[in-house]
XYZ file of C-alpha atoms in Angstrom:
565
model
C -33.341 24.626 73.942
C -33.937 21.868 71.490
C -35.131 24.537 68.838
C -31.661 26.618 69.453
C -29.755 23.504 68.939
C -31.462 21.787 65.842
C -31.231 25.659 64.591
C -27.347 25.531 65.322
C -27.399 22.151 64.068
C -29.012 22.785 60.272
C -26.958 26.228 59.751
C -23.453 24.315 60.960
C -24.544 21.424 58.105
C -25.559 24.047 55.419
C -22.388 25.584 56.029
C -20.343 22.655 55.847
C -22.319 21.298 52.485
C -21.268 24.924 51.082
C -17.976 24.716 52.261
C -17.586 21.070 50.367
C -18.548 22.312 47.513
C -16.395 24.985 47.299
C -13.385 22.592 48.112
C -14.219 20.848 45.038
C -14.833 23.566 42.717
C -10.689 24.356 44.028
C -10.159 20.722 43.272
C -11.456 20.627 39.595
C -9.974 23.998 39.034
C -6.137 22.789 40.210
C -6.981 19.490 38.082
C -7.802 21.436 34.517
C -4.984 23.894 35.056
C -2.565 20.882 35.856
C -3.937 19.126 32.378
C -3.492 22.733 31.047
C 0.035 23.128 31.717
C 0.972 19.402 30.903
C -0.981 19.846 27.016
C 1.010 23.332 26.858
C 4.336 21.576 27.663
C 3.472 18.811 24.831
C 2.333 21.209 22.343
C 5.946 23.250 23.082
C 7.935 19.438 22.822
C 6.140 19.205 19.405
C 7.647 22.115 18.235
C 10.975 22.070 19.673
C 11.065 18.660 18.030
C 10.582 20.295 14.438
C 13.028 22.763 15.277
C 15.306 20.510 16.511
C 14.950 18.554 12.937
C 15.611 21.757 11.407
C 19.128 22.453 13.406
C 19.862 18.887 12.258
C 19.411 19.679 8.593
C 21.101 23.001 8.438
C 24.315 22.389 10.400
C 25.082 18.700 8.815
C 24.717 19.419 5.655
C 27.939 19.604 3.161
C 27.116 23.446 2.451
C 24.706 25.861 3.682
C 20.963 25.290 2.193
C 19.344 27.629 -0.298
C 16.143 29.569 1.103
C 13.957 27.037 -1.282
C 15.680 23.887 -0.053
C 15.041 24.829 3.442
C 11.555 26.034 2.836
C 11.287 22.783 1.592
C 12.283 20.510 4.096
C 10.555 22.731 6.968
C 7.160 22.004 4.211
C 8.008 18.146 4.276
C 8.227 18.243 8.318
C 4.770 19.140 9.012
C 2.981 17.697 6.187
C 4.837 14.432 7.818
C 2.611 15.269 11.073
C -0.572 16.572 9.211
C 0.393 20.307 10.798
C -1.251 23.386 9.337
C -0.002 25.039 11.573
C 1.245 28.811 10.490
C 5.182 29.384 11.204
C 8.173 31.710 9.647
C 11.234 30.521 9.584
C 14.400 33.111 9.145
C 17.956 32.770 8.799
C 19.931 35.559 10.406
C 23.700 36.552 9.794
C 26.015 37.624 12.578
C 25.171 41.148 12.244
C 21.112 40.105 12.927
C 20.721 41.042 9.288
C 17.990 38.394 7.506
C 19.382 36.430 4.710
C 16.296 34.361 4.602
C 12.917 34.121 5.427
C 9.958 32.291 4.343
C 6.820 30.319 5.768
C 5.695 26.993 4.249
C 4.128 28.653 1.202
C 5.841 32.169 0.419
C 9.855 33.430 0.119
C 10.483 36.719 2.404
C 6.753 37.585 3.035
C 7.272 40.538 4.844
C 10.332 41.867 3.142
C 12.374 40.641 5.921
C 15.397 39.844 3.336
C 18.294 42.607 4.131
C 16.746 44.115 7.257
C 18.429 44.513 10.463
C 17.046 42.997 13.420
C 17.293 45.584 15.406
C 15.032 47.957 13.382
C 12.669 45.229 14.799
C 13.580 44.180 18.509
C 14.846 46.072 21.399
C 18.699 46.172 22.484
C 18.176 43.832 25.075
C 16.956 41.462 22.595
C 19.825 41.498 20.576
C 22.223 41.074 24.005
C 20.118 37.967 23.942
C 20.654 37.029 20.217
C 24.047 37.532 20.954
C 24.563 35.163 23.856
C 22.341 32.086 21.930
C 24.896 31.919 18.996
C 27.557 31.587 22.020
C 26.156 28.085 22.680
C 25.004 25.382 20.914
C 21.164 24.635 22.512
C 17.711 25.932 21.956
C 16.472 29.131 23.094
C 13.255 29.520 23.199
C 12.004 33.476 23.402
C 8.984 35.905 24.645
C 6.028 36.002 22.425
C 6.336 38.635 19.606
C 3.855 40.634 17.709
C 5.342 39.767 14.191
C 4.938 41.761 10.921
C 3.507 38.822 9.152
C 0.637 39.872 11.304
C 0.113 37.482 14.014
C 2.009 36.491 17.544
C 4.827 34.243 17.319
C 6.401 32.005 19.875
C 10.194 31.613 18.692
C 12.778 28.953 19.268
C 16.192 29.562 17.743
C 19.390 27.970 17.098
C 22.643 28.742 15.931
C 24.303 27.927 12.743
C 28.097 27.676 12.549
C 30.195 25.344 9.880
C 33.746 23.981 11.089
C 33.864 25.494 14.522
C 32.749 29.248 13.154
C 29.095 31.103 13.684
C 27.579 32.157 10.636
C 24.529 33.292 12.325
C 21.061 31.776 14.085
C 17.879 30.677 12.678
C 14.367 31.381 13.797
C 11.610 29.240 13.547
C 8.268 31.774 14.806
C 5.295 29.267 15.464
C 2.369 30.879 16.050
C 1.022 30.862 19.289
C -2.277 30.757 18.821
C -2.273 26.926 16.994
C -0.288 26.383 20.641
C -3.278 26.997 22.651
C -6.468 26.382 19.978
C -6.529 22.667 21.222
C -6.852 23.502 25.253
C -9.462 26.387 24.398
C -11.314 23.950 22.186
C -11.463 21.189 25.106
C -15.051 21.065 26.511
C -14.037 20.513 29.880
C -12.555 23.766 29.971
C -15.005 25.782 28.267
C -15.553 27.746 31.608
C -12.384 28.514 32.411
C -9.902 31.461 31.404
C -6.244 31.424 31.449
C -3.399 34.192 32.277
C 0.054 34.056 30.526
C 3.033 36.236 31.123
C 6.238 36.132 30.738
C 8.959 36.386 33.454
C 8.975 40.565 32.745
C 5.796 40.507 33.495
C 4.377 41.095 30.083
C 1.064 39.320 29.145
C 0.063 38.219 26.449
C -2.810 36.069 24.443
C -3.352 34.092 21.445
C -2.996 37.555 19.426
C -0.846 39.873 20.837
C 1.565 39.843 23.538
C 1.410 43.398 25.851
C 4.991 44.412 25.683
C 4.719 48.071 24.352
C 5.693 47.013 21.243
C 4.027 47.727 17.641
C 0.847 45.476 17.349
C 0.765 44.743 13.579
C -2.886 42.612 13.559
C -6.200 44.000 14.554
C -7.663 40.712 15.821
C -8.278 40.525 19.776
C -8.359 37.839 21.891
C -11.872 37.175 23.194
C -10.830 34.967 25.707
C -8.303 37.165 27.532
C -8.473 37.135 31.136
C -9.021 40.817 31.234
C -12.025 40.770 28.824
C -13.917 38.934 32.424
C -14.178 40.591 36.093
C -12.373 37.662 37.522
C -9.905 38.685 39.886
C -6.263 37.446 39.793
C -6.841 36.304 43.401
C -9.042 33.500 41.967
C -6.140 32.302 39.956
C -4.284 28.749 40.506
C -0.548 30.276 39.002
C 2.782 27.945 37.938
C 5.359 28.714 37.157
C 7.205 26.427 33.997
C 10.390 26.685 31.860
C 10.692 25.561 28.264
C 14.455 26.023 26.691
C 15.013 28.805 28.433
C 11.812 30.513 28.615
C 10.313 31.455 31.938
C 6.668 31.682 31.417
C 3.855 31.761 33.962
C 0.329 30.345 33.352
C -2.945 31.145 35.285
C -6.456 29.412 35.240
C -9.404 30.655 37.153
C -13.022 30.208 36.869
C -15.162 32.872 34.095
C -17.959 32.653 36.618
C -18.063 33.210 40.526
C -19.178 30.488 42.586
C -21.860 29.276 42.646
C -23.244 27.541 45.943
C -26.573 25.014 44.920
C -29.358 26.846 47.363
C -31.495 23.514 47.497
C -30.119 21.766 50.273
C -30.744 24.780 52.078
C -34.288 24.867 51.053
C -34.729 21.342 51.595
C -32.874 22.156 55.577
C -35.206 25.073 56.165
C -38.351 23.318 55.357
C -37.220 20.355 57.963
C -36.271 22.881 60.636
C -39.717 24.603 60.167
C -41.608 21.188 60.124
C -39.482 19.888 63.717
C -40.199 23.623 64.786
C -44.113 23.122 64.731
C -43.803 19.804 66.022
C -42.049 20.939 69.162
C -44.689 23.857 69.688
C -47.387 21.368 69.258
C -45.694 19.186 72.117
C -44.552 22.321 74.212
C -48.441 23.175 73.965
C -49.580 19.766 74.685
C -47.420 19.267 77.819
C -48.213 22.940 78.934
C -52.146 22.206 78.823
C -51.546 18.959 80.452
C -49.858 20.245 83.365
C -52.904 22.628 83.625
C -55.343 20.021 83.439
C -53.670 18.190 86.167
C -53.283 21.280 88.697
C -57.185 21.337 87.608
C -58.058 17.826 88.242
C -55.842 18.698 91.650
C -58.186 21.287 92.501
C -61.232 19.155 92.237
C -60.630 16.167 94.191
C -59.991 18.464 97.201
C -62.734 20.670 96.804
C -65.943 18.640 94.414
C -64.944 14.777 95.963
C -68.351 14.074 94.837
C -67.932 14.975 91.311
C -66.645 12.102 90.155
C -68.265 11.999 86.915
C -66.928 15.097 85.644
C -63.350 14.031 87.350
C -63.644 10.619 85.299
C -64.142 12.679 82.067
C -61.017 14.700 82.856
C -58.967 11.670 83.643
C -59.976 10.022 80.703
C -58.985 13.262 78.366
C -55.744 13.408 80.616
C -54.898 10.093 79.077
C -55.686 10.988 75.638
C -53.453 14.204 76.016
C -50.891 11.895 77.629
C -50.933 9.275 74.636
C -51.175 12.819 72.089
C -48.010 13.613 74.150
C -46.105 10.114 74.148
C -46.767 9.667 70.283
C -45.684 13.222 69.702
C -42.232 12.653 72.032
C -41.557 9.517 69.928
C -41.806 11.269 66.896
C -39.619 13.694 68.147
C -37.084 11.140 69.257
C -37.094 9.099 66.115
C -36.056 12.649 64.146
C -33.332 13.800 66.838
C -31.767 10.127 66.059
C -31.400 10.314 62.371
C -31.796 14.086 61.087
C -32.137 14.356 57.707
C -30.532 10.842 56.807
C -30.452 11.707 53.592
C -31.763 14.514 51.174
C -33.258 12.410 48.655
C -34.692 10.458 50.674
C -36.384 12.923 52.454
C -37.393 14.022 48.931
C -38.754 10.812 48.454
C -40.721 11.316 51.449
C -42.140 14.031 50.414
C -43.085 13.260 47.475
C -45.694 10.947 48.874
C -46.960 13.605 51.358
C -50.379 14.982 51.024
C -49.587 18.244 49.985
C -52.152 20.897 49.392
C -50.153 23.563 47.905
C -49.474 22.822 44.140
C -46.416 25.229 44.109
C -44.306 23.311 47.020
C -45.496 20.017 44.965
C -43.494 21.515 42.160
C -40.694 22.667 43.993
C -40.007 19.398 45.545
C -40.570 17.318 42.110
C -37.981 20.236 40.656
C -35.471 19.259 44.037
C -35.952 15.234 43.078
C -35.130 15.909 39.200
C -31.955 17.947 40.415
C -30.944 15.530 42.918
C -31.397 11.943 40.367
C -29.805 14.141 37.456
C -26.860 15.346 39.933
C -26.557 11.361 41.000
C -26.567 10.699 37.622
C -24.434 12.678 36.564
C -21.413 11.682 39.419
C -21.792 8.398 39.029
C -21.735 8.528 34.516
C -18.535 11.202 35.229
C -16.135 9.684 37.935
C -16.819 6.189 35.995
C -15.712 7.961 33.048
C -12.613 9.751 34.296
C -11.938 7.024 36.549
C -12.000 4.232 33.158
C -10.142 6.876 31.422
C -7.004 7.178 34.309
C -7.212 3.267 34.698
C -8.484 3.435 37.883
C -11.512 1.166 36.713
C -9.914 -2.075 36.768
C -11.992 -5.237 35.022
C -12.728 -7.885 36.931
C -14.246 -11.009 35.696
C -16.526 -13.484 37.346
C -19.523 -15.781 36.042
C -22.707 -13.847 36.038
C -26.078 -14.955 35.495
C -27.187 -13.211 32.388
C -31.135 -13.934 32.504
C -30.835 -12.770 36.580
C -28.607 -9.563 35.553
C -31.386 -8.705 33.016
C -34.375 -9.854 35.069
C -33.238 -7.179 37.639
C -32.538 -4.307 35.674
C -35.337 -4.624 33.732
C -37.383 -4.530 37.146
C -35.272 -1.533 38.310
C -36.725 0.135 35.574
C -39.961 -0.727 35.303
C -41.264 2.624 37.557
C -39.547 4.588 35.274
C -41.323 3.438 32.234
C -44.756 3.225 34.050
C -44.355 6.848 34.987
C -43.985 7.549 31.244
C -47.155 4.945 30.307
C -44.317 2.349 28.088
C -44.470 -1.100 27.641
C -41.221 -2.485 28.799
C -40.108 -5.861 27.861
C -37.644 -9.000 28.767
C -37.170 -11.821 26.936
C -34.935 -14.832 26.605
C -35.214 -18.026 25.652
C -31.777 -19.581 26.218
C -30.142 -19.673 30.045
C -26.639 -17.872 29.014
C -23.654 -17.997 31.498
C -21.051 -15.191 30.843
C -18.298 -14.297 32.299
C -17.141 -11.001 32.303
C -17.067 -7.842 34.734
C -21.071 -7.645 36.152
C -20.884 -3.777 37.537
C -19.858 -2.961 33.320
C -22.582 -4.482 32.216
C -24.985 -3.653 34.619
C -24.118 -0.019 33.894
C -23.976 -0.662 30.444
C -27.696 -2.179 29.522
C -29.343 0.256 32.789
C -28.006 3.104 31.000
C -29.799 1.816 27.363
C -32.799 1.069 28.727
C -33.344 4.337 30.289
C -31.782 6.225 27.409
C -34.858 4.492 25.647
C -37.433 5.213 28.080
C -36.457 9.206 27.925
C -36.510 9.133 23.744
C -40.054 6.944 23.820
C -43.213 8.481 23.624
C -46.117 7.847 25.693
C -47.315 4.654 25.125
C -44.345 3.330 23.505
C -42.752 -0.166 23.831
C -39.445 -0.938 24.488
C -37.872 -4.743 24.184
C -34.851 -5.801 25.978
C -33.923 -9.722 24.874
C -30.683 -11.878 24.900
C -29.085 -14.490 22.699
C -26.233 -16.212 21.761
C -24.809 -16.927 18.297
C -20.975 -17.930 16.554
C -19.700 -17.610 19.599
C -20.949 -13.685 20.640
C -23.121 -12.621 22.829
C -25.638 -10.241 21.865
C -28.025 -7.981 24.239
C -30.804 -5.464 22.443
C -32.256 -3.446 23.465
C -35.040 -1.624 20.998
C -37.914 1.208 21.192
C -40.196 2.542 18.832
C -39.372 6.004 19.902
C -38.022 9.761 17.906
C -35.080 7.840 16.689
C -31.803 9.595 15.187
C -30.531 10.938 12.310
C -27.447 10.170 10.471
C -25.616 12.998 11.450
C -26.901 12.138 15.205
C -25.484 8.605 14.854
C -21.911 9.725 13.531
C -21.412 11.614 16.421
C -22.947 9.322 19.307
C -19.866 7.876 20.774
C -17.518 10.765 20.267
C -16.166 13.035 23.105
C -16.821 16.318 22.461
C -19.313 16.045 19.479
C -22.009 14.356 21.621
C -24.404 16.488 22.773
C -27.290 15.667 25.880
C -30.553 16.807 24.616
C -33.926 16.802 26.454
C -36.415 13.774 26.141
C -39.880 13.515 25.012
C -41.166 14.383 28.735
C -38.490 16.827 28.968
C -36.039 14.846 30.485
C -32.495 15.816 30.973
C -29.382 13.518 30.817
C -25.267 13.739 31.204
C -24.626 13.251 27.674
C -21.856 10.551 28.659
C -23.959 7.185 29.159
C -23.887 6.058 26.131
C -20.052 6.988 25.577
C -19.495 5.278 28.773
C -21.263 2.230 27.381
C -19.234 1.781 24.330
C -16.068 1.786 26.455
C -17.080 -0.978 28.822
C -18.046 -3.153 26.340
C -14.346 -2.536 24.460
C -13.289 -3.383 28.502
C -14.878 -6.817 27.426
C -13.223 -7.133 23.541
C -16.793 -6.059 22.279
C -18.750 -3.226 20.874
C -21.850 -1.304 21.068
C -23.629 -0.771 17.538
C -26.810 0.890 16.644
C -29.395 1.583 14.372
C -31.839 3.803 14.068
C -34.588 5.931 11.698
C -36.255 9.475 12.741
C -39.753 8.944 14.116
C -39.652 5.122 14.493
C -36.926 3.963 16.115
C -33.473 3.254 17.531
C -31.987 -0.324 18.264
C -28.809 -0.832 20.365
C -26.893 -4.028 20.167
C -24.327 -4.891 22.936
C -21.667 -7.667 20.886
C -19.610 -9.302 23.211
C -17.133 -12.146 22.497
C -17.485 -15.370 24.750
C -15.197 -17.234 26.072
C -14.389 -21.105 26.336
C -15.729 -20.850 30.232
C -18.964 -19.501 29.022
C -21.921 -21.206 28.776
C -25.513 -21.443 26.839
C -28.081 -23.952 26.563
C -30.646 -24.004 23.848
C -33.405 -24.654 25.860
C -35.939 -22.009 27.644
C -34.973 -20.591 30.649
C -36.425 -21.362 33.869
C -40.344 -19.465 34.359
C -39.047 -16.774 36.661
C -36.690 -15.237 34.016
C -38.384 -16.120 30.795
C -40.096 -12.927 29.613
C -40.899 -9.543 32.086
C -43.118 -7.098 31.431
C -43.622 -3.870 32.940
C -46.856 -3.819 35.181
C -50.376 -2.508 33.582
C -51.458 0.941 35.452
């Protein structure tokens, strides 16, 4: 019975713990796709803006401008934002026959000047062209494979001088410098997106799928349909931009992907309490034996008391074999699996014959610190991004806040054979946010300990000076490069790579450092040379309540060194 419900027990948890994390690969997914709309709605603004600026310019002026002084002013309005992005801009009579057309660098580059419209677009899109120079607003229109040889996203206007329509212009962004910058974001580097329009045509960042003449030959590598994710994995919305109904999907490239090693970790545990209970289910089976036995030979052998002494006396033994094994049991059925790294933990230190399940579980505790790590570094980031982080100042004891990281750490440099070092020979009283800068100096001193070689040495120290506060920490390990250092505290351009015991990290600690100590009006700088060594250097301004005294520091928290193996 207690086998049946421990084995109901573990499949109900691996189940939930499956069904958890599905919930919050649905949860990430609706977050990118709601950052992906809101980036696609600014990038549209942007534009409409320029066009806007455009409208502006050609129906206040005194007289209608030449093609070259509106090529011109469209040229000044996105050097003015730095924008290389391509566009076409077209001037179109009442009749939808071009009068002008150029793009930032070239008059009429497809020989657009005198054409018709509708040798071009359908008859339904000239109903349409018809209707926009009714009104005086911007339209914005269905992609377009263009002649120039790309796909456009329009927004048009009319033009009209003293109450009369002389025509509409069309400014043609391209579509593709719409969407480069959510493609290009790393957090959404394994996602794929869907966009059609309210027809139900889709299209990508080279061609919209309208039946319509494709005039490039570059595909889309990213379209949805290039992966075998089905549209029922899709989070849709549905948005309007001037007009334009468009609807945008975002699914994951990959299926799921539930993480087996909780279930591993389960299974072993049920197999383990499964023995155990056999062993006691034996025990109290031979026990009852012995005592039918014993029984037995009082009635019939009352002179064998010797031999009925012995049995009593192993009856006891089995009964103690029995109690222990019961209170074992009982300790378990209380707190099952209290938690799965510290189980890990536990055995870690087990006497384990087989070298195979000693890697397995060493390859389960790397996963499960990493995965810790990697939580905490993330929703500390994203939570100091949203302002959700809020600072929150109080006096800390600098040589204690040291003193205790530096202990924290000490295993982990041990494990790795490194020196690892604390000194300070002033008594500093700051006052600033202590979780920060807890986070900020643990995450330094174990990026050092994962770049340090075996028998390295790594110095963490304190001081005060012209009114900063400055905390070091320094190792003699691979050091960086330049190029390494440019890119250290940049989103996107850093890059986790393995330490010199093959460790792996998040790639955001030290990112997450350098915006904690701006939290405090201070910086994180570094310096470093390949193959001898990196220094960090944690500047911090203090305040008028802050406090040093140029004298040493108490015994306890004068200098810490990691312990000798």
């Amino acid at each position: 019975m207690f086998l049946l419900i421990g084995g109901v027990f573990i499949f109900f948890l691996n189940e939930n713990f499956k069904q958890k994390e599905l919930e919050a690969r649905q949860i990430r997914l609706e977050y990118h796709h709601n950052r992906t709309l809101a980036e696609f709605a600014n990038s549209i603004d942007k534009f409409a803006g320029l066009v806007a600026g455009m409208r502006s310019y050609v129906n206040l002026s005194s007289e209608l401008p030449t093609a070259a002084e509106f090529q011109q002013f469209v040229k000044n309005q996105f050097d003015d934002i730095k924008s290389k992005d391509p566009v076409v801009v077209s001037l179109i009579d009442t009749s939808h026959v071009f009068l002008q057309s150029f793009t930032r660098d070239e008059m009429n580059p497809a020989g657009l000047v005198g054409r018709s419209v509708s040798s071009l677009r359908s008859e339904r899109k000239i109903k349409m062209l018809d209707q926009l120079m009714q009104q005086d607003s911007l339209q914005m229109f269905p992609p377009i494979n263009l002649v120039e040889g790309w796909i456009g996203l329009p927004i048009n206007f009319r033009v009209e001088r003293d109450g009369t329509t002389l025509g509409y212009v069309a400014a043609i962004i391209n579509f593709k410098s719409i969407m480069d910058d959510i493609y290009m974001d790393n957090e959404v580097n394994d996602l794929i997106f869907h966009f059609s329009t309210e027809e139900g045509y889709d299209f990508d960042r080279e061609r919209t799928y309208n039946n319509t003449k494709v005039y490039n030959v570059k595909e889309d590598s990213e379209y949805y349909k290039n992966f075998t994710t089905d549209t029922s994995e899709f989070v849709y919305s549905n948005a309007t931009f001037y007009g334009f109904n468009v609807r945008i999907g975002s699914a994951f490239k990959n299926p799921a992907m539930v993480n087996t090693g909780l279930s591993s970790v389960l299974l072993l545990w049920y197999l383990t309490f499964a023995f155990l209970a056999f062993i006691v289910t034996f025990q109290a089976h031979r026990s009852k034996k012995l005592n039918a036995r014993l029984v037995k030979t009082n009635v019939i052998l009352e002179g064998r008391r010797k031999e009925i002494k012995n049995q009593n006396r192993e009856l006891k033994n089995l009964s103690k074999t029995q109690n222990k094994f019961f209170s074992i049991i009982g300790h378990d059925l209380k707190q099952p699996l209290n938690a799965v790294e510290g189980l890990l933990h536990l055995l870690e230190h087990e006497d384990i014959k087989d070298p195979d399940l000693m890697v397995i579980i060493d390859r389960l505790k790397e996963s499960t610190g990493n995965t810790v790590d990697l939580l905490n570094n993330l929703l500390r980031w994203a939570m100091s991004q949203t302002g959700d982080i809020q600072y929150k100042e109080g006096k800390i004891n600098l040589n204690e806040l040291l003193f205790s990281i530096t202990q924290a750490s000490i295993h982990q440099a041990d494990e790795k054979d490194i020196s690892l070092t604390f000194t300070m020979e002033e008594r500093i009283f700051y006052h600033g946010d202590r979780d920060m800068l807890e986070t900020i100096v643990r995450n330094l001193v174990s990026n050092a300990i994962k770049f340090t070689d075996s028998k390295g040495e790594i110095k963490v120290s304190a001081s005060s000076k012209d009114g900063f506060l400055s905390i070091k920490v320094t190792d003699n390990g691979v050091g960086m490069n330049p190029e390494e250092l440019k890119s250290l505290f940049v989103v996107g351009e850093q890059i986790s790579t393995e330490g010199t015991a093959g460790e792996t990290g998040t790639g955001l600690g030290l990112i997450l450092c350098q915006d904690f100590a701006r939290h405090h009006g201070g910086n994180v700088e570094v310096s470093s040379q390949p193959k001898v060594g990196t220094e960090f250097t944690v500047l911090l301004p203090m305040k008028e309540n802050d406090s040093s005294f140029g004298v040493p520091a108490p015994p306890a928290f004068m200098k810490i060194k990691s312990l000798e193996k």
